Short mmCIF file of C-alpha atoms in Angstrom, two decimals:
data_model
loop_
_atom_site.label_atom_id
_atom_site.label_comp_id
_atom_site.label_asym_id
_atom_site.label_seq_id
_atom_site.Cartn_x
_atom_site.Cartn_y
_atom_site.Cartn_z
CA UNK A 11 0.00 0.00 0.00
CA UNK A 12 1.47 3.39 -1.36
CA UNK A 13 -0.30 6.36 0.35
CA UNK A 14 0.39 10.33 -1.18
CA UNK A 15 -0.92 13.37 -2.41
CA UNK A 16 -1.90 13.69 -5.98
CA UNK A 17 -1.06 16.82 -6.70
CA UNK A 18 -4.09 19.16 -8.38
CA UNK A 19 -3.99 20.14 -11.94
CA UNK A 20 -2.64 23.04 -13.12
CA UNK A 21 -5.83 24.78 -14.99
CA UNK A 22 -2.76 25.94 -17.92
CA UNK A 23 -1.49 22.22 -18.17
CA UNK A 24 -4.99 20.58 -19.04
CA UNK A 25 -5.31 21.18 -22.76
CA UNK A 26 -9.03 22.28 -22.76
CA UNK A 27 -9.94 19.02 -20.40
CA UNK A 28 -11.66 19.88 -17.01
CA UNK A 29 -9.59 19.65 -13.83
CA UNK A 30 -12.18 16.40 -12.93
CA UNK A 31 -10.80 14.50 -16.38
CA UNK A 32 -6.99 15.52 -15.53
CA UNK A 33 -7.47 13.88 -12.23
CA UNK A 34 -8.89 11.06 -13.41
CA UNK A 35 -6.27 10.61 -16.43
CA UNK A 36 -3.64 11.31 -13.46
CA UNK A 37 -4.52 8.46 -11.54
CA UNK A 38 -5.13 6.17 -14.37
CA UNK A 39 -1.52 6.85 -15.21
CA UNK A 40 -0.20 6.48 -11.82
CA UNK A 41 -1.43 2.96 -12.02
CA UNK A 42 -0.72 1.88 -15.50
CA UNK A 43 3.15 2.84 -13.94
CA UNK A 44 2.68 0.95 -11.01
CA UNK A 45 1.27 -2.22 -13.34
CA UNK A 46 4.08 -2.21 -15.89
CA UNK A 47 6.36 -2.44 -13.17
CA UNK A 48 5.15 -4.88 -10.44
CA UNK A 49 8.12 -7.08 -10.42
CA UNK A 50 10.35 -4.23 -9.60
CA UNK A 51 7.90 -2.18 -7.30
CA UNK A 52 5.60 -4.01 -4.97
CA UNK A 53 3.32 -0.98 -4.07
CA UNK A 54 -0.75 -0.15 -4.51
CA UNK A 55 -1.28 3.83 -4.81
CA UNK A 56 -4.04 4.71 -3.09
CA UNK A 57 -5.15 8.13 -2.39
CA UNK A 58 -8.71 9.98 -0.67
CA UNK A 59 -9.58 11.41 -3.78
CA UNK A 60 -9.64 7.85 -5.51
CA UNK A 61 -12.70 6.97 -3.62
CA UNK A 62 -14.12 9.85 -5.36
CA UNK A 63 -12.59 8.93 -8.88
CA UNK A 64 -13.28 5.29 -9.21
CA UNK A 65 -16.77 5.83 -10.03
CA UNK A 66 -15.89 7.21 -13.47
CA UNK A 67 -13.33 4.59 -14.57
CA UNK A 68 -15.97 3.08 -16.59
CA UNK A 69 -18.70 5.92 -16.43
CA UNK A 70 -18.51 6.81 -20.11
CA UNK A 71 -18.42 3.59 -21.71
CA UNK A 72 -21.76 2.56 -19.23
CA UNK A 73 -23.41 5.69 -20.36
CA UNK A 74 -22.74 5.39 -23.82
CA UNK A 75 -24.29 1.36 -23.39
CA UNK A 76 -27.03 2.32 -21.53
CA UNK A 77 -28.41 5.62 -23.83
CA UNK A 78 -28.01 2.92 -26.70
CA UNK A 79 -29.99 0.89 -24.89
CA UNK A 80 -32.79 2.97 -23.75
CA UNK A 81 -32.47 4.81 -27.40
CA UNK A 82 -33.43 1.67 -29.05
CA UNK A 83 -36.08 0.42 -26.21
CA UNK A 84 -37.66 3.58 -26.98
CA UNK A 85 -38.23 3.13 -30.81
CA UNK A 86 -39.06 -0.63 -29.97
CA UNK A 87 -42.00 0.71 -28.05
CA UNK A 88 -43.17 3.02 -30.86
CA UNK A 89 -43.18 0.47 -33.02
CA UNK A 90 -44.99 -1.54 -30.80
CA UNK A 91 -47.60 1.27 -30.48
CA UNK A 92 -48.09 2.27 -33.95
CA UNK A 93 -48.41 -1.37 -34.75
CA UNK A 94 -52.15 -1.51 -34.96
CA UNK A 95 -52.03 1.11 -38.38
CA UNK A 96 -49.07 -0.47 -40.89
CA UNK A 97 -46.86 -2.82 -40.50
CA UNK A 98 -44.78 -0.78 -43.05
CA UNK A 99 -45.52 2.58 -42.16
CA UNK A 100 -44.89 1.41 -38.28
CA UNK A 101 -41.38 0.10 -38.90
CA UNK A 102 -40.93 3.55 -41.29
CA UNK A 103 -42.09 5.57 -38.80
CA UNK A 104 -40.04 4.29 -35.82
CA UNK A 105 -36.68 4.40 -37.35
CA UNK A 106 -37.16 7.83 -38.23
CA UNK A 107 -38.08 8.38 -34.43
CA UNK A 108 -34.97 6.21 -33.86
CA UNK A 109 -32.78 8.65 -35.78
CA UNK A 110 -34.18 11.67 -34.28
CA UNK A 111 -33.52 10.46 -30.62
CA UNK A 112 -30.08 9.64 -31.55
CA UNK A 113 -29.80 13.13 -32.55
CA UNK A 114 -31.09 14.64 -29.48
CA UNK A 115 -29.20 12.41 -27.27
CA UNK A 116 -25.94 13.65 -29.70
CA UNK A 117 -27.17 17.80 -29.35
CA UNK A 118 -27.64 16.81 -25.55
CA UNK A 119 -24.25 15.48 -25.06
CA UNK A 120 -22.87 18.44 -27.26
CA UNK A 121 -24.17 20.58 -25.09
CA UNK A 122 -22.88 19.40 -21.96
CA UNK A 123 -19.14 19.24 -23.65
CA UNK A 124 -19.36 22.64 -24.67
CA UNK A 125 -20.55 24.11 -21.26
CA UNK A 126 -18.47 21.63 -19.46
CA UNK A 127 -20.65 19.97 -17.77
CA UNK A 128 -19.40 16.94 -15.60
CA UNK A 129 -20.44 13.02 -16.45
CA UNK A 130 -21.78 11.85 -13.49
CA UNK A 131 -23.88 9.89 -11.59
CA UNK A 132 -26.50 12.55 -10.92
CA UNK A 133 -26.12 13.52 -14.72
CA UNK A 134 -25.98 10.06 -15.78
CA UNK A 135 -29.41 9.64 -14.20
CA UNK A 136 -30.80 12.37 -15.73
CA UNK A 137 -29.82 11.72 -19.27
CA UNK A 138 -31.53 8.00 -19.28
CA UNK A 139 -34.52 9.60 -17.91
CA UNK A 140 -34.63 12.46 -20.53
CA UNK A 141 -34.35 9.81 -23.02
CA UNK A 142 -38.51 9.07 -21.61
CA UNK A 143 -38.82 12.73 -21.89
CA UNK A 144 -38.17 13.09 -25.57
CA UNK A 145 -39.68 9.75 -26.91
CA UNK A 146 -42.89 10.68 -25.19
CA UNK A 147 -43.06 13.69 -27.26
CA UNK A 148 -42.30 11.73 -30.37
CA UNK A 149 -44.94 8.89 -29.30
CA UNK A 150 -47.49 11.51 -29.32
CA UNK A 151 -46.33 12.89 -33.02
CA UNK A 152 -45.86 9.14 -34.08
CA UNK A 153 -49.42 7.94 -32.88
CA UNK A 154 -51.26 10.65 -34.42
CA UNK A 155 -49.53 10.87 -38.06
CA UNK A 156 -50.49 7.21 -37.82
CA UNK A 157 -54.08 7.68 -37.26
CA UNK A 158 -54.72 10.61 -39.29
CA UNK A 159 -55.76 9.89 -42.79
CA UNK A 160 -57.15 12.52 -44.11
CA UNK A 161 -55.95 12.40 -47.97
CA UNK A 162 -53.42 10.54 -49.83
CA UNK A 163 -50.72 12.36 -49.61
CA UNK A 164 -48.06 12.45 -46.55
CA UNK A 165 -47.74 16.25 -45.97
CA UNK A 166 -51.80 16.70 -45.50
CA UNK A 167 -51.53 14.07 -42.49
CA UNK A 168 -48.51 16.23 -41.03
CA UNK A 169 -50.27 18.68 -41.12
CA UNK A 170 -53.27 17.68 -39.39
CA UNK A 171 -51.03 16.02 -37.23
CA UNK A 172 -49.64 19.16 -35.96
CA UNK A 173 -52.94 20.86 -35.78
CA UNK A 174 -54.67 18.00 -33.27
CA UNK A 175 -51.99 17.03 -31.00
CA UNK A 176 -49.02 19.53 -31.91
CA UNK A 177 -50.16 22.32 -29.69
CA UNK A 178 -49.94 19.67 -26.82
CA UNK A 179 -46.64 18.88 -27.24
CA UNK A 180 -45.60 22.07 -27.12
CA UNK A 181 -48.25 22.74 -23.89
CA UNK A 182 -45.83 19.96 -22.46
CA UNK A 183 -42.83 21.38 -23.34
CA UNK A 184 -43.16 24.39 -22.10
CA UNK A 185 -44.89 23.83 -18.72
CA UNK A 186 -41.72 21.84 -17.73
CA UNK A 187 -39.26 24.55 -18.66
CA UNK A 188 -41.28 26.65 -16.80
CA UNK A 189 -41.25 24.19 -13.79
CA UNK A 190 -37.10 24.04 -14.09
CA UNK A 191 -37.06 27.08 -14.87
CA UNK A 192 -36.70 28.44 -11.30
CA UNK A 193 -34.03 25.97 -10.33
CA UNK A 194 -31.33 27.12 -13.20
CA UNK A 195 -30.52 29.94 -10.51
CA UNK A 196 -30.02 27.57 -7.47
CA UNK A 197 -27.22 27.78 -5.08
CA UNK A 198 -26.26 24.65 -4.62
CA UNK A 199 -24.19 23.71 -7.65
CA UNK A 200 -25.65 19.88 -7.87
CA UNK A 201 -28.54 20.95 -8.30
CA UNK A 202 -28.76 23.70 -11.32
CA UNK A 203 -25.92 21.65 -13.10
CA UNK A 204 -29.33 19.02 -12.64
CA UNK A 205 -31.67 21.44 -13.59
CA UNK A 206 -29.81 23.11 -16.67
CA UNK A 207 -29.43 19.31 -18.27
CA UNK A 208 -33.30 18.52 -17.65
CA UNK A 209 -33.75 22.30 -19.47
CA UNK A 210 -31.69 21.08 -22.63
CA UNK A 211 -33.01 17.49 -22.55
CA UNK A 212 -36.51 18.78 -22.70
CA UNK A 213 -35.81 21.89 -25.15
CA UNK A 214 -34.22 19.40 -27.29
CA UNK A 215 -36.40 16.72 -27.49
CA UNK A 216 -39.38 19.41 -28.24
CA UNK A 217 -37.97 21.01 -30.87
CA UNK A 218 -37.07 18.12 -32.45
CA UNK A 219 -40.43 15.94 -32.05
CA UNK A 220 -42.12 19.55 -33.46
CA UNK A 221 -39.48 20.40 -36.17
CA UNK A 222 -37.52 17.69 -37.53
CA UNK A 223 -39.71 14.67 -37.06
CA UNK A 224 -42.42 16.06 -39.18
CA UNK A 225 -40.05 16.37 -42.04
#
């Protein structure tokens, strides 16, 4: 057992990574060091602040699995409950959904990389729930283009789609920004770094079930 001090990151020395990832990279290398030389040096490093950073060893990796997961759960079920209309159109309908909550979950993440906003557990949480949030937007554009058939043509049931259920969506939308709304100027850090993802995740996933699932 090797106790010390990992010394904090230099803010200059991190080439544009947050002082959280130069940690973690630190200790990473410390043991890789330790491992290629374990004939030679019989120690463990160990430090208080590993207790802290073992819980993101494998963080990204699990929360890149698990959005997959939930991502394609999600379009399972809106196949499942467009079913009833087309086979065809069903399967059609809930790929496109598919690609549109891959591209919310991808303007999501963007997000929190550009505002540096931490991977954690509390984040974590928040993005497989806001994965719910934005397919049960789409569900409610899906279920209705699906049941709407007024006239042949594809862009007269968008349409109508948008006039029946697309002011509720956007009802929904913007009663829970106004809900979080409050909490983006919070004190305690935890929570408005909470609040200010649930924001995105729900601003996102409206404008896209409103905007670019139509298309």
């Amino acid at each position: 057992w090797l106790p010390f001090k990992m010394a904090p990151c230099d803010e200059d020395e991190t080439d544009g990574e947050s002082l959280h990832e130069c940690e973690l990279r630190a200790m990473l290398a410390i043991r890789e060091v330790v491992d290629a030389n374990r004939g030679a040096l019989d120690a463990a490093p160990d430090a208080p602040s590993f207790l802290t950073l073992e819980q993101y060893v494998h963080m990204r990796e699990d929360v890149r699995r698990a959005l997959l997961r939930c991502t394609l759960a999600a379009a399972a079920v809106t196949f499942v409950l467009v079913l009833g209309y087309s086979v065809w159109e069903a399967l059609i309908v809930s790929l496109i959904c598919l690609g549109s909550l891959a591209l919310c979950n991808a303007v999501v993440l963007g997000v929190m990389k550009t505002f540096s906003m931490n991977l954690h557990f509390l984040s974590a949480v928040m993005l497989q729930m806001g994965v719910g949030f934005i397919v049960d937007y789409h569900i409610h554009i899906a279920s209705k283009f699906m049941a709407t058939k007024v006239g042949a043509t594809a862009a007269k049931r968008v349409v109508k789609t948008i006039e029946t259920v697309g002011g509720a969506v956007l009802a929904s939308m913007v009663t829970t920004l106004l809900v979080v709304l409050p909490f983006l100027w919070a004190r305690w850090a935890a929570m408005r770094m909470l609040m200010t993802l649930m924001f995105v995740i729900v601003a996102v996933g409206g404008v896209f079930s409103l905007g670019f699932l139509p298309l």
